[in-house]
mmCIF file of C-alpha atoms in Angstrom:
data_model
loop_
_atom_site.group_PDB
_atom_site.id
_atom_site.type_symbol
_atom_site.label_atom_id
_atom_site.label_comp_id
_atom_site.label_asym_id
_atom_site.label_seq_id
_atom_site.Cartn_x
_atom_site.Cartn_y
_atom_site.Cartn_z
ATOM 1 C CA MET A 5 38.656 0.587 -4.049
ATOM 2 C CA ILE A 6 34.983 0.382 -3.235
ATOM 3 C CA ILE A 7 34.125 -1.002 0.148
ATOM 4 C CA MET A 8 30.809 -2.844 0.220
ATOM 5 C CA PRO A 9 28.877 -2.568 3.464
ATOM 6 C CA GLU A 10 28.137 -5.758 5.279
ATOM 7 C CA LEU A 11 24.549 -6.812 4.837
ATOM 8 C CA LEU A 12 23.036 -8.596 7.807
ATOM 9 C CA LEU A 13 19.629 -8.885 6.179
ATOM 10 C CA SER A 14 19.042 -11.973 4.097
ATOM 11 C CA PRO A 15 17.115 -11.835 0.821
ATOM 12 C CA ARG A 16 14.576 -14.184 2.387
ATOM 13 C CA ASP A 17 14.046 -11.773 5.273
ATOM 14 C CA LEU A 18 13.504 -8.939 2.812
ATOM 15 C CA HIS A 19 11.042 -11.014 0.772
ATOM 16 C CA LEU A 20 9.112 -11.899 3.946
ATOM 17 C CA ALA A 21 8.963 -8.249 4.984
ATOM 18 C CA ALA A 22 7.801 -7.300 1.487
ATOM 19 C CA GLU A 23 4.997 -9.856 1.805
ATOM 20 C CA GLU A 24 3.803 -8.127 4.993
ATOM 21 C CA PHE A 25 3.676 -4.865 3.056
ATOM 22 C CA ALA A 26 1.773 -6.627 0.288
ATOM 23 C CA LYS A 27 -0.752 -7.958 2.795
ATOM 24 C CA ALA A 28 -1.243 -4.491 4.215
ATOM 25 C CA HIS A 29 -1.797 -3.145 0.701
ATOM 26 C CA GLU A 30 -4.464 -5.813 0.071
ATOM 27 C CA GLU A 31 -6.172 -5.117 3.405
ATOM 28 C CA ILE A 32 -6.298 -1.396 2.726
ATOM 29 C CA GLN A 33 -7.708 -2.044 -0.735
ATOM 30 C CA ALA A 34 -10.420 -4.249 0.767
ATOM 31 C CA ILE A 35 -11.286 -1.530 3.290
ATOM 32 C CA LEU A 36 -11.524 1.074 0.530
ATOM 33 C CA GLU A 37 -13.845 -1.178 -1.475
ATOM 34 C CA ARG A 38 -16.007 -1.966 1.545
ATOM 35 C CA LEU A 39 -16.360 1.667 2.486
ATOM 36 C CA ALA A 40 -17.111 2.651 -1.114
ATOM 37 C CA ALA A 41 -19.989 0.151 -1.143
ATOM 38 C CA THR A 42 -21.266 1.624 2.142
ATOM 39 C CA VAL A 43 -21.125 5.129 0.748
ATOM 40 C CA VAL A 44 -22.995 4.064 -2.398
ATOM 41 C CA SER A 45 -25.732 2.543 -0.209
ATOM 42 C CA LEU A 46 -26.239 5.950 1.418
ATOM 43 C CA GLU A 47 -26.627 7.973 -1.782
ATOM 44 C CA ASP A 48 -30.398 7.560 -2.229
ATOM 45 C CA LYS A 49 -31.126 7.940 1.478
ATOM 46 C CA TRP A 50 -29.371 11.206 2.169
ATOM 47 C CA SER A 51 -29.331 14.638 0.616
ATOM 48 C CA GLY A 52 -28.565 18.216 1.520
ATOM 49 C CA THR A 53 -25.627 20.179 2.833
ATOM 50 C CA SER A 54 -24.504 17.516 5.310
ATOM 51 C CA GLN A 55 -24.372 14.945 2.512
ATOM 52 C CA GLN A 56 -22.340 17.298 0.350
ATOM 53 C CA MET A 57 -19.872 17.968 3.171
ATOM 54 C CA PHE A 58 -19.565 14.269 3.889
ATOM 55 C CA TYR A 59 -18.858 13.453 0.219
ATOM 56 C CA LYS A 60 -16.315 16.272 0.028
ATOM 57 C CA TYR A 61 -14.399 14.929 3.054
ATOM 58 C CA TYR A 62 -14.851 11.304 2.048
ATOM 59 C CA THR A 63 -13.493 12.018 -1.444
ATOM 60 C CA GLU A 64 -10.447 13.810 0.009
ATOM 61 C CA TRP A 65 -9.824 10.999 2.442
ATOM 62 C CA GLN A 66 -10.250 8.368 -0.276
ATOM 63 C CA GLU A 67 -7.722 10.120 -2.516
ATOM 64 C CA HIS A 68 -5.155 10.300 0.292
ATOM 65 C CA ILE A 69 -5.603 6.632 1.199
ATOM 66 C CA GLU A 70 -5.432 5.535 -2.453
ATOM 67 C CA GLY A 71 -2.168 7.496 -2.805
ATOM 68 C CA PHE A 72 -0.811 5.942 0.376
ATOM 69 C CA ASN A 73 -1.815 2.479 -0.829
ATOM 70 C CA HIS A 74 -0.166 3.076 -4.170
ATOM 71 C CA LEU A 75 3.066 4.006 -2.397
ATOM 72 C CA LEU A 76 2.728 0.904 -0.235
ATOM 73 C CA ASP A 77 2.574 -1.175 -3.397
ATOM 74 C CA VAL A 78 5.643 0.602 -4.824
ATOM 75 C CA VAL A 79 7.563 -0.097 -1.594
ATOM 76 C CA THR A 80 6.533 -3.761 -1.756
ATOM 77 C CA LYS A 81 7.774 -4.156 -5.304
ATOM 78 C CA GLU A 82 11.031 -2.332 -4.532
ATOM 79 C CA MET A 83 11.671 -4.550 -1.505
ATOM 80 C CA HIS A 84 11.230 -7.668 -3.680
ATOM 81 C CA ALA A 85 13.553 -6.161 -6.302
ATOM 82 C CA MET A 86 16.192 -5.376 -3.687
ATOM 83 C CA ALA A 87 15.983 -8.940 -2.364
ATOM 84 C CA ASP A 88 16.352 -10.271 -5.885
ATOM 85 C CA ARG A 89 19.441 -8.097 -6.447
ATOM 86 C CA PHE A 90 20.932 -9.278 -3.137
ATOM 87 C CA GLU A 91 20.313 -12.903 -4.136
ATOM 88 C CA HIS A 92 21.990 -12.270 -7.485
ATOM 89 C CA LEU A 93 25.012 -10.700 -5.790
ATOM 90 C CA ASP A 94 25.231 -13.554 -3.324
ATOM 91 C CA ASN A 95 25.300 -16.061 -6.203
ATOM 92 C CA GLU A 96 28.208 -14.331 -7.932
#
């Protein structure tokens, strides 16, 4: 016999939490785009070793944040999917 754990979290609560994650994902994406535009505006005004170091660090940072933001999107989708599964089980 399989014992199902009691779920105190409603599907609606999970959907609402997922929406907060989705908002954070959108905010981070907007920040990335805004900073990318700022960096582009600097390209013609700056050269040399300091520029190269900045771009190296900026590129590393950008890759990390994009990876983080991708995972945030995955978590959002999974939370919605879990809520949908819970709703389906509740309706059975």
